[in-house]
Amino acid sequence: MSKTEDIMAYGFRRTGPGPALGISFAATVALLASSCAGAGGGGDSGDGGATVTIATVANPQMQDIEKLTPKFNEQHPDINIEFVTLPENELRDRVTQDIATQAGQYDVVTIGTYETPIWAENGWLTGLDEYASQGGYDPADIIGPVREALSFEDQMYAAPFYGESSFLMYRKDLFEQAGLTMPEQPTWEDVAGFAERLDNDAEQRAGICLRGLPGWGEVLAPLNSLILTYGGQWYDENWDAKLDSPQVKEAAQFYVDLVREHGQPGAPNAGFSECLTSMAQGNSAMWYDATVAAGSLEDSSTSTVAGEIGYAPAPTMETDHAGWLWAWSLAIPETSDAKDAAWEFVSWATSKEYHRLVGEELGWTRVPPGSRLSTYEIPEYQEAAGQFAEPTLDAIQNVDVNQPGVHPQPWTGVQYVAIPEFQDLGTKVSQEISAAIAGQQSVDEALAKAQGYAEETAKEGGYK
């Protein structure tokens, strides 16, 4: 079975029920029919110009692109931009189905460090080196680990809109009132103690916000960094599944207990967006999540706690560092028939000039972080992002994508297993963890099922 057939088969046969799963067969047929009818992205807009259809994720930074797109159109009046903005889980399902079936709905897709090298190897993405070498795009300005993660065989296949690791965000004012001090390098045991002290039902404030929403890019992102720093792993070097090991059980039990005892209400349905809202509205005392959140938390137009947030490295246990690495990025599918116009938009949205435009039009704390070195040399950004700029860069540069945990691993990546089957495997495992957070089953029961899924994936994928 080819990789294309493999992913298509998983989309049709292997997904089960639940909100974070792949779209249905009927929906896929609808997508294909739509494509065949010529309703997809790209091509002539009818007035001699080009239409570029962009699939993007519904988060504040990506939504800023839509707000500023009229500026792009001032420079490119012959290019019509159409956005399809989706929640993270739905975006992954829709874009994966579209690109694996060659449906051609989109001219630009928003993907990350997990998809880029796999899809590039499959021949699904357009190489960007030739485009990026022209004009003043300056690809050498892209932060090294981020550019490396978005490349395959030394060619860049996606341009980073922003890069991120993870760190602990905490309310400095609440720590001071409680007489607490955040260590320079906190452990997860420290964090649990702080959460217990700061959890306050009378003030409707959780001790900590942690993702519980199913989805490999939701609850598994922070949980996997815990598993790694506790000494756990998904597979060993021989692709023997290890999700029922004592280390994984200890990490998962800790995570589930922490969020159930001192986390936010409705935790099984809370992802990045919900925790951002909780923290920004003063309803959580701490939040362990993506470094990109800092810009939104320091924006006084949307955050009630701007200026009150401290930033500490990702909590550790058995490792020196524990952050993840991710970059939401823009790529051009090979199926696009408007590649040149698509690159015009991609290069604009990921350029130095765009970063300055965001700062001048929307505020300097909202400049996309973690993608370009030159951003950290802008005086206005240095002043506005002084609290979180250095912690963000430190977190990204401390990530070891080859061995992020205690054990060697046969893939490159931190919060995911870099194989095509992980999108399905991770989704199913995340549903079991979310069910444990909801109290529908024990952690042992969840991990027993997860171990079975992982063993089946390794066997059926031919890794063993």
Coordinates of C-alpha atoms in Angstrom, one line a residue:
M1 CA 0.0 0.0 0.0
S2 CA 1.4 3.4 -1.0
K3 CA 1.6 6.2 1.6
T4 CA -1.2 8.0 -0.3
E5 CA -3.4 4.9 -0.2
D6 CA -2.4 4.3 3.4
I7 CA -3.6 7.7 4.6
M8 CA -6.7 7.6 2.5
A9 CA -7.5 4.2 3.9
Y10 CA -7.1 5.4 7.4
G11 CA -9.4 8.3 6.7
F12 CA -12.0 6.0 5.4
R13 CA -11.7 2.9 7.5
R14 CA -9.7 3.4 10.7
T15 CA -11.2 6.4 12.4
G16 CA -13.8 5.9 15.1
P17 CA -16.4 8.2 16.6
G18 CA -15.6 11.5 18.3
P19 CA -15.2 15.2 17.6
A20 CA -11.5 15.1 16.7
L21 CA -11.7 12.4 14.0
G22 CA -11.4 12.5 10.3
I23 CA -14.3 13.7 8.1
S24 CA -16.7 11.1 7.0
F25 CA -16.6 9.2 3.7
A26 CA -19.6 11.1 2.5
A27 CA -17.9 14.4 3.3
T28 CA -14.8 13.2 1.5
V29 CA -16.8 12.3 -1.6
A30 CA -18.3 15.8 -1.4
L31 CA -14.9 17.3 -1.4
L32 CA -13.8 15.3 -4.4
A33 CA -17.1 16.1 -6.2
S34 CA -16.6 19.8 -5.4
S35 CA -13.0 19.6 -6.8
C36 CA -14.1 17.8 -9.9
A37 CA -16.8 20.4 -10.4
G38 CA -14.1 23.1 -10.5
A39 CA -15.2 24.7 -7.3
G40 CA -11.8 24.4 -5.6
G41 CA -8.9 26.8 -5.1
G42 CA -6.7 28.6 -7.5
G43 CA -6.9 29.5 -11.2
D44 CA -8.3 32.4 -13.1
S45 CA -10.6 34.6 -11.0
G46 CA -12.6 35.5 -14.1
D47 CA -11.2 39.0 -14.5
G48 CA -7.8 38.0 -15.7
G49 CA -6.3 37.7 -12.2
A50 CA -5.8 34.7 -10.0
T51 CA -7.8 33.4 -7.0
V52 CA -5.7 31.9 -4.1
T53 CA -7.7 29.8 -1.6
I54 CA -6.1 29.4 1.8
A55 CA -6.9 26.9 4.5
T56 CA -5.9 28.3 7.8
V57 CA -6.3 27.7 11.6
A58 CA -8.5 29.7 13.8
N59 CA -6.1 31.3 16.2
P60 CA -5.4 35.0 16.9
Q61 CA -2.1 35.2 14.9
M62 CA -3.5 33.5 11.8
Q63 CA -6.7 35.6 12.0
D64 CA -4.5 38.7 11.9
I65 CA -3.5 37.8 8.4
E66 CA -7.1 38.1 7.3
K67 CA -7.3 41.6 8.9
L68 CA -4.2 42.8 7.0
T69 CA -4.9 41.1 3.7
P70 CA -6.3 44.4 2.2
K71 CA -2.7 45.7 2.5
F72 CA -1.6 42.7 0.3
N73 CA -4.3 43.5 -2.2
E74 CA -3.0 47.1 -2.5
Q75 CA 0.2 45.7 -3.8
H76 CA -1.4 42.8 -5.8
P77 CA -4.8 43.9 -7.1
D78 CA -4.8 41.1 -9.6
I79 CA -4.8 38.4 -6.8
N80 CA -8.0 37.5 -5.0
I81 CA -7.5 35.9 -1.6
E82 CA -10.2 33.6 -0.1
F83 CA -9.8 32.1 3.4
V84 CA -11.2 28.9 4.8
T85 CA -10.6 29.3 8.5
L86 CA -11.2 26.2 10.7
P87 CA -10.6 25.0 14.3
E88 CA -7.3 23.1 14.6
N89 CA -8.6 19.5 14.6
E90 CA -11.0 20.2 11.7
L91 CA -8.2 21.9 9.7
R92 CA -6.0 18.9 10.0
D93 CA -8.7 16.5 8.9
R94 CA -9.8 18.7 6.0
V95 CA -6.4 19.5 4.7
T96 CA -5.1 16.0 5.0
Q97 CA -8.0 14.5 3.2
D98 CA -7.7 17.2 0.5
I99 CA -4.0 16.7 -0.2
A100 CA -4.0 12.9 0.1
T101 CA -6.8 12.6 -2.4
Q102 CA -5.3 15.3 -4.7
A103 CA -8.6 17.1 -4.5
G104 CA -7.0 20.5 -5.1
Q105 CA -9.3 22.6 -2.9
Y106 CA -6.5 24.8 -1.6
D107 CA -3.6 26.8 -3.0
V108 CA -2.1 27.4 0.4
V109 CA -2.4 25.2 3.4
T110 CA -1.5 25.8 7.0
I111 CA 0.5 22.9 8.3
G112 CA 3.2 22.3 10.9
T113 CA 6.5 20.6 11.5
Y114 CA 4.8 17.2 11.7
E115 CA 3.2 17.2 8.2
T116 CA 5.8 19.1 6.2
P117 CA 8.6 16.5 5.9
I118 CA 6.2 13.6 5.5
W119 CA 4.1 15.3 2.8
A120 CA 7.3 16.6 1.0
E121 CA 8.6 13.0 0.8
N122 CA 5.3 12.0 -0.7
G123 CA 5.6 14.7 -3.4
W124 CA 2.6 16.6 -2.2
L125 CA 4.2 19.9 -1.6
T126 CA 6.0 22.5 -3.8
G127 CA 9.6 23.1 -3.0
L128 CA 10.2 26.7 -1.9
D129 CA 13.9 27.2 -2.3
E130 CA 13.8 28.6 -5.8
Y131 CA 11.0 31.0 -4.9
A132 CA 12.6 32.0 -1.6
S133 CA 16.0 32.8 -3.2
Q134 CA 14.5 35.6 -5.3
G135 CA 13.8 39.1 -4.2
G136 CA 14.4 40.2 -0.7
Y137 CA 12.8 37.2 1.1
D138 CA 16.0 36.4 3.0
P139 CA 15.5 32.7 4.0
A140 CA 18.7 32.8 6.0
D141 CA 16.9 35.1 8.5
I142 CA 14.5 32.2 9.5
I143 CA 15.5 30.7 12.9
G144 CA 17.6 27.6 12.2
P145 CA 15.7 24.8 14.1
V146 CA 12.4 26.0 12.6
R147 CA 13.7 26.1 9.1
E148 CA 15.3 22.7 9.5
A149 CA 12.0 21.2 10.8
L150 CA 10.2 22.5 7.7
S151 CA 12.7 21.0 5.3
F152 CA 13.1 17.7 3.6
E153 CA 16.4 16.7 2.0
D154 CA 17.7 20.2 2.6
Q155 CA 14.9 21.9 0.7
M156 CA 12.3 24.1 2.5
Y157 CA 8.7 23.1 1.8
A158 CA 6.9 25.4 4.1
A159 CA 7.4 29.0 5.2
P160 CA 7.0 29.6 9.0
F161 CA 4.3 32.1 10.0
Y162 CA 5.3 31.7 13.6
G163 CA 7.5 29.2 15.6
E164 CA 6.9 28.1 19.1
S165 CA 8.1 25.9 21.9
S166 CA 6.3 25.7 25.3
F167 CA 6.8 27.3 28.6
L168 CA 4.9 27.9 31.9
M169 CA 2.9 31.1 32.2
Y170 CA 2.0 32.3 35.7
R171 CA 0.4 35.2 37.4
K172 CA 3.1 37.2 39.1
D173 CA 0.7 39.2 41.2
L174 CA -1.0 36.0 42.6
F175 CA 2.4 34.5 43.4
E176 CA 3.4 37.6 45.3
Q177 CA 0.1 37.8 47.2
A178 CA 0.5 34.1 48.2
G179 CA 4.2 34.5 49.1
L180 CA 5.3 32.0 46.4
T181 CA 8.4 32.2 44.3
M182 CA 8.7 30.6 40.9
P183 CA 12.0 28.6 40.6
E184 CA 14.4 29.4 37.8
Q185 CA 13.7 25.9 36.5
P186 CA 10.4 24.5 38.0
T187 CA 9.6 20.8 38.3
W188 CA 6.2 19.4 37.7
E189 CA 6.0 18.7 41.5
D190 CA 6.6 22.4 42.1
V191 CA 3.8 23.2 39.7
A192 CA 1.4 20.9 41.4
G193 CA 2.1 22.5 44.7
F194 CA 1.5 26.0 43.3
A195 CA -1.7 24.9 41.6
E196 CA -3.1 23.6 44.9
R197 CA -2.2 26.9 46.7
L198 CA -3.7 29.1 44.0
D199 CA -6.8 27.2 43.2
N200 CA -9.6 29.4 44.5
D201 CA -13.3 28.3 44.0
A202 CA -14.6 31.5 45.7
E203 CA -12.9 33.6 43.1
Q204 CA -13.7 31.2 40.3
R205 CA -10.0 30.7 39.5
A206 CA -8.3 27.5 38.6
G207 CA -4.9 26.7 39.9
I208 CA -3.7 25.8 36.3
C209 CA -5.1 25.4 32.8
L210 CA -4.1 22.4 30.8
R211 CA -5.4 21.1 27.5
G212 CA -7.9 18.2 27.8
L213 CA -9.5 18.4 24.4
P214 CA -9.1 15.3 22.2
G215 CA -6.7 15.7 19.2
W216 CA -3.1 14.8 18.8
G217 CA -2.3 18.5 18.5
E218 CA -4.4 19.4 21.5
V219 CA -4.2 17.3 24.8
L220 CA -1.2 15.3 23.5
A221 CA 1.0 18.3 22.9
P222 CA 1.5 19.2 26.6
L223 CA 1.1 15.6 27.8
N224 CA 3.8 14.2 25.5
S225 CA 6.3 16.7 26.9
L226 CA 5.4 15.4 30.4
I227 CA 5.8 11.8 29.3
L228 CA 9.3 12.6 27.8
T229 CA 10.5 14.4 30.9
Y230 CA 9.2 11.7 33.2
G231 CA 11.4 9.2 31.2
G232 CA 8.6 7.7 29.1
Q233 CA 8.4 7.1 25.4
W234 CA 5.9 6.0 22.7
Y235 CA 8.2 3.5 21.0
D236 CA 11.7 2.3 21.6
E237 CA 14.3 2.0 18.8
N238 CA 12.8 -1.3 17.7
W239 CA 9.3 0.2 17.4
D240 CA 8.1 -1.8 20.5
A241 CA 5.2 0.3 22.0
K242 CA 5.9 1.6 25.5
L243 CA 2.7 3.4 26.4
D244 CA 2.1 1.0 29.3
S245 CA 5.5 1.6 30.9
P246 CA 5.7 2.8 34.5
Q247 CA 7.1 6.1 33.4
V248 CA 4.2 6.8 31.0
K249 CA 1.7 5.8 33.6
E250 CA 3.2 8.1 36.2
A251 CA 3.2 11.0 33.8
A252 CA -0.3 10.5 32.5
Q253 CA -1.7 9.9 36.0
F254 CA 0.0 13.1 37.2
Y255 CA -1.4 15.1 34.3
V256 CA -5.0 13.7 34.8
D257 CA -4.9 14.2 38.5
L258 CA -3.6 17.8 38.2
V259 CA -6.2 18.9 35.8
R260 CA -9.0 17.1 37.5
E261 CA -8.1 18.5 41.0
H262 CA -6.9 22.0 40.2
G263 CA -7.6 22.6 36.5
Q264 CA -10.2 24.6 34.7
P265 CA -13.9 23.7 34.5
G266 CA -14.8 21.7 31.4
A267 CA -11.3 20.5 31.0
P268 CA -12.1 17.6 28.6
N269 CA -13.4 20.2 26.1
A270 CA -10.6 22.8 26.6
G271 CA -7.8 23.2 24.1
F272 CA -5.4 26.0 23.3
S273 CA -8.1 28.6 22.6
E274 CA -10.1 27.8 25.7
C275 CA -7.1 28.0 28.0
L276 CA -6.0 31.3 26.3
T277 CA -9.4 32.8 27.1
S278 CA -9.3 31.4 30.7
M279 CA -5.8 32.8 31.4
A280 CA -6.5 36.2 29.6
Q281 CA -9.7 36.7 31.6
G282 CA -8.0 36.0 34.9
N283 CA -9.6 32.6 35.5
S284 CA -6.4 30.6 35.8
A285 CA -3.3 31.2 37.9
M286 CA -1.0 29.2 35.6
W287 CA -1.0 27.8 32.1
Y288 CA 1.6 25.4 30.5
D289 CA 1.3 25.8 26.8
A290 CA 2.7 27.3 23.6
T291 CA 5.1 30.2 23.8
V292 CA 3.1 32.0 21.1
A293 CA 0.3 32.6 23.6
A294 CA 2.4 35.3 25.3
G295 CA 1.7 37.9 22.6
S296 CA -2.1 37.6 23.2
L297 CA -1.7 37.6 27.0
E298 CA 0.3 40.9 26.8
D299 CA -2.2 42.6 24.5
S300 CA -4.2 44.9 26.9
S301 CA -7.0 45.2 24.3
T302 CA -7.9 41.5 24.7
S303 CA -6.3 40.5 28.0
T304 CA -7.2 41.6 31.5
V305 CA -3.8 40.4 32.9
A306 CA -1.4 42.1 30.5
G307 CA 1.8 43.0 32.5
E308 CA 1.0 40.5 35.3
I309 CA 2.3 37.4 33.6
G310 CA 5.7 35.7 34.3
Y311 CA 7.3 33.2 32.0
A312 CA 9.3 30.1 33.2
P313 CA 10.9 27.3 31.3
A314 CA 8.8 24.1 30.6
P315 CA 8.7 22.2 33.9
T316 CA 11.0 19.2 34.0
M317 CA 11.6 15.9 35.9
E318 CA 14.3 13.6 34.5
T319 CA 15.5 15.8 31.6
D320 CA 17.2 19.2 31.5
H321 CA 14.7 20.7 29.1
A322 CA 11.1 19.8 28.3
G323 CA 9.7 22.1 25.6
W324 CA 8.2 21.1 22.3
L325 CA 8.9 22.6 18.9
W326 CA 6.2 23.6 16.4
A327 CA 5.7 26.1 13.6
W328 CA 2.4 26.9 12.0
S329 CA 3.5 27.4 8.4
L330 CA 2.3 28.1 4.9
A331 CA 2.8 25.5 2.2
I332 CA 1.8 25.3 -1.5
P333 CA 0.3 21.9 -2.6
E334 CA 1.5 20.5 -5.9
T335 CA -2.1 20.4 -7.0
S336 CA -2.4 24.2 -7.0
D337 CA -2.7 25.8 -10.4
A338 CA -1.9 29.2 -9.0
K339 CA 1.5 28.5 -7.5
D340 CA 3.1 31.8 -8.4
A341 CA 0.2 33.8 -7.0
A342 CA 0.2 31.6 -3.9
W343 CA 3.9 32.3 -3.4
E344 CA 3.3 36.0 -3.6
F345 CA 0.9 35.7 -0.7
V346 CA 3.1 33.2 1.3
S347 CA 6.2 35.4 0.9
W348 CA 4.2 38.5 2.0
A349 CA 2.7 36.8 5.1
T350 CA 6.0 35.4 6.3
S351 CA 8.3 38.4 5.4
K352 CA 10.1 40.9 7.6
E353 CA 7.9 43.6 6.1
Y354 CA 4.8 41.7 7.4
H355 CA 6.2 41.6 10.9
R356 CA 6.6 45.4 10.8
L357 CA 3.1 45.8 9.4
V358 CA 1.6 43.8 12.3
G359 CA 3.5 45.9 14.8
E360 CA 2.5 49.2 13.3
E361 CA -1.1 48.3 12.5
L362 CA -2.2 45.9 15.3
G363 CA 0.4 46.3 18.1
W364 CA 4.0 45.0 18.6
T365 CA 3.0 42.2 21.0
R366 CA 1.0 40.6 18.2
V367 CA 4.0 40.3 15.8
P368 CA 4.4 36.5 14.9
P369 CA 7.2 35.2 17.2
G370 CA 9.8 32.5 16.8
S371 CA 10.2 32.6 13.0
R372 CA 12.6 35.4 12.0
L373 CA 15.8 36.5 13.8
S374 CA 15.4 40.0 12.6
T375 CA 12.1 40.4 14.5
Y376 CA 14.1 40.3 17.8
E377 CA 16.2 43.3 16.6
I378 CA 13.3 45.6 16.1
P379 CA 13.5 48.2 18.9
E380 CA 9.7 48.5 19.2
Y381 CA 9.3 44.7 19.5
Q382 CA 12.1 44.5 22.0
E383 CA 10.3 47.1 24.2
A384 CA 6.8 45.5 23.8
A385 CA 7.9 41.9 24.1
G386 CA 10.6 42.3 26.7
Q387 CA 8.9 39.9 29.2
F388 CA 8.6 37.0 26.8
A389 CA 11.0 37.4 23.8
E390 CA 14.0 35.9 25.4
P391 CA 12.2 33.1 27.2
T392 CA 10.6 32.2 23.8
L393 CA 14.0 32.1 21.9
D394 CA 15.6 30.2 24.8
A395 CA 12.8 27.6 24.7
I396 CA 13.1 27.1 20.9
Q397 CA 16.8 26.9 21.0
N398 CA 16.9 24.3 23.8
V399 CA 14.7 21.8 22.0
D400 CA 16.4 18.6 21.0
V401 CA 14.2 17.2 18.2
N402 CA 16.3 14.1 17.8
Q403 CA 16.2 12.9 21.4
P404 CA 13.9 15.1 23.4
G405 CA 13.5 12.6 26.2
V406 CA 15.7 10.1 28.1
H407 CA 15.7 7.4 25.4
P408 CA 16.8 7.4 21.8
Q409 CA 13.9 7.4 19.3
P410 CA 13.7 6.3 15.7
W411 CA 12.1 9.6 14.4
T412 CA 12.6 13.3 14.6
G413 CA 10.1 15.3 16.6
V414 CA 9.0 16.1 20.2
Q415 CA 5.2 16.1 20.7
Y416 CA 4.5 13.6 18.0
V417 CA 5.7 10.4 16.3
A418 CA 6.8 11.4 12.8
I419 CA 5.1 8.7 10.8
P420 CA 2.0 9.1 8.6
E421 CA -0.1 6.9 10.8
F422 CA 0.3 9.1 13.9
Q423 CA -2.5 11.4 12.9
D424 CA -4.9 8.5 13.4
L425 CA -3.0 6.9 16.3
G426 CA -2.6 10.1 18.1
T427 CA -6.2 11.0 17.7
K428 CA -7.3 7.7 19.2
V429 CA -4.9 7.9 22.1
S430 CA -5.9 11.5 22.8
Q431 CA -9.6 10.4 23.0
E432 CA -8.7 7.8 25.7
I433 CA -6.8 10.4 27.7
S434 CA -9.6 12.9 27.4
A435 CA -12.1 10.3 28.6
A436 CA -9.8 9.7 31.7
I437 CA -9.8 13.4 32.4
A438 CA -13.6 13.4 32.1
G439 CA -13.7 10.5 34.7
Q440 CA -15.2 8.0 32.3
Q441 CA -12.3 5.6 32.8
S442 CA -9.1 5.2 34.7
V443 CA -5.7 6.2 33.4
D444 CA -4.7 2.5 33.5
E445 CA -7.6 1.6 31.3
A446 CA -6.8 4.5 28.9
L447 CA -3.2 3.5 28.5
A448 CA -4.0 -0.2 28.1
K449 CA -6.1 0.8 25.0
A450 CA -3.4 3.2 23.9
Q451 CA -0.8 0.5 24.1
G452 CA -3.0 -1.7 21.9
Y453 CA -3.4 1.0 19.3
A454 CA 0.3 1.7 19.2
E455 CA 1.2 -2.0 18.8
E456 CA -1.3 -2.4 16.0
T457 CA 0.0 0.7 14.3
A458 CA 3.6 -0.5 14.4
K459 CA 2.7 -3.9 13.1
E460 CA 0.3 -2.8 10.3
G461 CA 2.6 0.1 9.3
G462 CA 5.5 -2.4 8.7
Y463 CA 7.7 -0.7 11.3
K464 CA 8.3 -4.0 13.1

